[in-house]
Amino acid sequence: MNMITFETLLKGDSFFGKDVGINSVFGLEGKWLVRVGDSWYSENQLQNATSNGNWPSSYYAPYLDTNKWYHIAVVWDATTGKRLIYINGELSYEDTSASGQIDFSSYTANDGWNHQVCIGYSYRDSRPFFGCFAEMRVWDRVRTAEQIKANMLSLTEANPAGLNASRKLIYPGVPFNTSIGSSLPSDI
């Protein structure tokens, strides 16, 4: 895979991670992982850790507040080099350093841990996400700024091309069968 758009609605209850402040959001450790915090980042800085390095650098990575809902979109396009992060539909970071392929194949690392694609978890118990997710989407293409903004709280497109996975998730206080898009707090 040489391009991806990952979207989520999330709220962090705490960004104090057990393992160097890492709160895993989605992906595969060592290959392509969206997470908050790290040893060279503040515990509330969003980043994408990839096999080609982590980005954005801690000087430019966006900060997230606890107890606040965010729509986050991370776009990676190795065909053009573009890497973008959108927070609540607004471009927060952009560069042209995307390269290589994204490989989500599971593997066993030298440390003996089995690494696989996870939501809210990495490869061991010390790297969870402390908070809630309302929805996640994974696309095999680049979504435009307009598409991201128009569909932040609810996917309105009928049969959208390139949508590999979409999942509304449970979060406290909202019944499982509730429409998430119409129930989200107004602070997004």
CSV table of C-alpha atoms in Angstrom, one decimal:
chain,number,residue,atom,x,y,z
A,1,MET,CA,0.0,0.0,0.0
A,2,ASN,CA,1.5,3.3,-1.0
A,3,MET,CA,-1.3,5.6,0.3
A,4,ILE,CA,-3.7,5.7,3.2
A,5,THR,CA,-6.0,8.0,4.9
A,6,PHE,CA,-6.8,7.1,8.5
A,7,GLU,CA,-9.6,9.0,10.4
A,8,THR,CA,-10.8,8.7,13.9
A,9,LEU,CA,-13.0,10.5,16.5
A,10,LEU,CA,-11.3,10.3,19.9
A,11,LYS,CA,-11.1,11.7,23.3
A,12,GLY,CA,-8.1,11.1,25.6
A,13,ASP,CA,-8.9,10.8,29.3
A,14,SER,CA,-5.2,10.8,30.1
A,15,PHE,CA,-2.0,10.9,28.0
A,16,PHE,CA,0.2,9.5,30.8
A,17,GLY,CA,1.4,6.3,29.1
A,18,LYS,CA,3.1,3.5,31.0
A,19,ASP,CA,5.8,3.1,28.4
A,20,VAL,CA,7.6,6.4,27.7
A,21,GLY,CA,4.3,8.2,27.5
A,22,ILE,CA,3.0,6.3,24.4
A,23,ASN,CA,-0.8,6.1,23.9
A,24,SER,CA,-1.4,3.9,20.8
A,25,VAL,CA,-4.3,4.9,18.5
A,26,PHE,CA,-4.2,2.7,15.4
A,27,GLY,CA,-1.7,0.7,13.3
A,28,LEU,CA,1.2,-1.7,13.5
A,29,GLU,CA,4.2,-1.0,15.7
A,30,GLY,CA,7.4,-0.7,13.7
A,31,LYS,CA,5.6,-0.2,10.4
A,32,TRP,CA,2.8,2.5,10.6
A,33,LEU,CA,1.2,3.5,13.9
A,34,VAL,CA,-0.7,6.6,14.9
A,35,ARG,CA,-0.1,7.4,18.5
A,36,VAL,CA,0.1,10.2,21.1
A,37,GLY,CA,3.4,10.8,23.0
A,38,ASP,CA,6.8,9.2,22.9
A,39,SER,CA,10.2,9.6,24.6
A,40,TRP,CA,11.1,12.6,22.4
A,41,TYR,CA,7.5,14.0,22.4
A,42,SER,CA,5.3,15.5,25.0
A,43,GLU,CA,2.7,13.0,26.2
A,44,ASN,CA,-0.1,14.8,24.4
A,45,GLN,CA,1.6,15.2,21.0
A,46,LEU,CA,0.1,13.4,18.0
A,47,GLN,CA,2.5,11.5,15.8
A,48,ASN,CA,2.7,8.8,13.1
A,49,ALA,CA,5.5,6.3,13.8
A,50,THR,CA,6.5,4.6,10.6
A,51,SER,CA,9.3,2.2,9.4
A,52,ASN,CA,10.7,5.3,7.7
A,53,GLY,CA,10.8,7.4,10.9
A,54,ASN,CA,8.4,9.3,13.1
A,55,TRP,CA,6.6,12.4,12.0
A,56,PRO,CA,6.0,15.2,12.5
A,57,SER,CA,9.0,16.1,14.6
A,58,SER,CA,8.3,17.1,18.2
A,59,TYR,CA,8.8,20.7,17.1
A,60,TYR,CA,5.7,20.6,14.9
A,61,ALA,CA,3.5,17.8,16.2
A,62,PRO,CA,0.1,18.9,17.2
A,63,TYR,CA,-0.9,18.9,20.9
A,64,LEU,CA,-4.2,17.3,22.1
A,65,ASP,CA,-6.0,18.3,25.3
A,66,THR,CA,-7.5,15.6,27.6
A,67,ASN,CA,-11.3,15.3,27.9
A,68,LYS,CA,-11.9,16.9,24.5
A,69,TRP,CA,-13.2,15.2,21.4
A,70,TYR,CA,-11.1,15.5,18.3
A,71,HIS,CA,-11.5,14.3,14.7
A,72,ILE,CA,-8.1,13.3,13.5
A,73,ALA,CA,-7.1,12.5,9.9
A,74,VAL,CA,-3.7,11.2,9.0
A,75,VAL,CA,-2.9,11.1,5.2
A,76,TRP,CA,0.2,9.4,3.8
A,77,ASP,CA,0.9,9.4,0.0
A,78,ALA,CA,4.2,7.9,-1.2
A,79,THR,CA,3.3,8.6,-4.8
A,80,THR,CA,3.5,12.4,-4.2
A,81,GLY,CA,5.4,12.4,-0.9
A,82,LYS,CA,2.6,14.2,0.9
A,83,ARG,CA,2.1,13.6,4.6
A,84,LEU,CA,-0.8,15.5,6.2
A,85,ILE,CA,-2.5,15.7,9.6
A,86,TYR,CA,-5.9,17.3,10.0
A,87,ILE,CA,-7.4,18.2,13.4
A,88,ASN,CA,-11.1,18.8,13.4
A,89,GLY,CA,-11.1,19.3,9.6
A,90,GLU,CA,-8.3,21.9,9.6
A,91,LEU,CA,-4.8,21.2,8.2
A,92,SER,CA,-2.4,21.0,11.2
A,93,TYR,CA,0.7,19.7,9.6
A,94,GLU,CA,2.0,19.0,6.0
A,95,ASP,CA,5.3,17.9,4.5
A,96,THR,CA,6.6,16.0,1.4
A,97,SER,CA,8.6,13.2,3.0
A,98,ALA,CA,6.3,10.2,2.6
A,99,SER,CA,8.1,7.3,0.9
A,100,GLY,CA,8.0,3.5,0.7
A,101,GLN,CA,5.2,1.1,1.2
A,102,ILE,CA,2.9,0.6,4.1
A,103,ASP,CA,2.9,-3.1,5.1
A,104,PHE,CA,0.3,-4.1,7.7
A,105,SER,CA,1.4,-7.8,7.7
A,106,SER,CA,1.7,-9.2,11.3
A,107,TYR,CA,5.2,-10.3,12.4
A,108,THR,CA,7.0,-11.5,15.5
A,109,ALA,CA,9.8,-9.2,16.5
A,110,ASN,CA,13.2,-10.1,18.0
A,111,ASP,CA,11.7,-9.3,21.5
A,112,GLY,CA,9.3,-12.2,21.0
A,113,TRP,CA,6.2,-10.1,20.9
A,114,ASN,CA,3.6,-10.7,18.2
A,115,HIS,CA,3.0,-7.4,16.3
A,116,GLN,CA,-0.3,-6.9,14.5
A,117,VAL,CA,-2.7,-4.1,13.5
A,118,CYS,CA,-4.4,-2.8,16.7
A,119,ILE,CA,-6.9,-0.2,17.8
A,120,GLY,CA,-6.1,1.6,21.1
A,121,TYR,CA,-3.2,-0.8,21.7
A,122,SER,CA,0.2,-1.5,20.3
A,123,TYR,CA,2.0,-4.8,20.9
A,124,ARG,CA,2.1,-4.9,24.7
A,125,ASP,CA,-0.1,-3.8,27.7
A,126,SER,CA,2.1,-0.8,28.5
A,127,ARG,CA,1.0,1.1,25.3
A,128,PRO,CA,-2.8,1.4,25.4
A,129,PHE,CA,-4.9,4.5,24.6
A,130,PHE,CA,-6.4,5.9,27.7
A,131,GLY,CA,-9.7,7.3,26.4
A,132,CYS,CA,-12.6,6.7,24.0
A,133,PHE,CA,-13.0,6.2,20.3
A,134,ALA,CA,-16.3,7.0,18.6
A,135,GLU,CA,-15.4,6.0,15.0
A,136,MET,CA,-12.5,4.9,12.8
A,137,ARG,CA,-12.1,4.8,9.0
A,138,VAL,CA,-9.2,3.4,6.9
A,139,TRP,CA,-9.0,4.4,3.3
A,140,ASP,CA,-6.7,3.0,0.6
A,141,ARG,CA,-6.5,6.5,-1.1
A,142,VAL,CA,-5.9,10.1,-0.3
A,143,ARG,CA,-8.9,11.9,1.0
A,144,THR,CA,-9.1,15.6,0.1
A,145,ALA,CA,-9.4,18.3,2.8
A,146,GLU,CA,-13.0,18.9,1.6
A,147,GLN,CA,-13.9,15.2,1.9
A,148,ILE,CA,-12.4,15.0,5.4
A,149,LYS,CA,-14.1,18.1,6.7
A,150,ALA,CA,-17.5,17.3,5.2
A,151,ASN,CA,-17.5,13.8,6.7
A,152,MET,CA,-15.9,14.3,10.1
A,153,LEU,CA,-18.8,13.5,12.3
A,154,SER,CA,-20.7,11.2,10.0
A,155,LEU,CA,-19.9,9.6,6.6
A,156,THR,CA,-22.4,11.1,4.3
A,157,GLU,CA,-21.1,9.7,1.0
A,158,ALA,CA,-23.0,6.7,-0.5
A,159,ASN,CA,-20.7,3.8,-1.4
A,160,PRO,CA,-17.5,5.8,-1.1
A,161,ALA,CA,-14.6,4.5,-3.1
A,162,GLY,CA,-11.5,3.3,-1.3
A,163,LEU,CA,-13.1,2.7,2.1
A,164,ASN,CA,-11.4,-0.4,3.4
A,165,ALA,CA,-12.7,-0.3,7.0
A,166,SER,CA,-15.2,1.8,8.9
A,167,ARG,CA,-16.3,1.1,12.4
A,168,LYS,CA,-18.5,3.1,14.8
A,169,LEU,CA,-17.3,2.2,18.3
A,170,ILE,CA,-18.9,2.2,21.7
A,171,TYR,CA,-18.0,5.0,24.2
A,172,PRO,CA,-19.3,5.5,27.8
A,173,GLY,CA,-22.8,6.9,28.2
A,174,VAL,CA,-23.9,6.2,24.6
A,175,PRO,CA,-25.9,3.0,23.8
A,176,PHE,CA,-24.4,0.8,21.1
A,177,ASN,CA,-27.3,1.4,18.7
A,178,THR,CA,-27.1,5.2,18.9
A,179,SER,CA,-26.1,7.1,15.9
A,180,ILE,CA,-22.7,8.4,17.0
A,181,GLY,CA,-22.6,11.4,14.5
A,182,SER,CA,-25.8,12.9,16.1
A,183,SER,CA,-24.7,12.2,19.7
A,184,LEU,CA,-21.2,13.6,19.9
A,185,PRO,CA,-20.5,16.4,22.3
A,186,SER,CA,-20.5,19.9,20.8
A,187,ASP,CA,-16.9,20.6,21.5
A,188,ILE,CA,-15.6,19.1,18.2
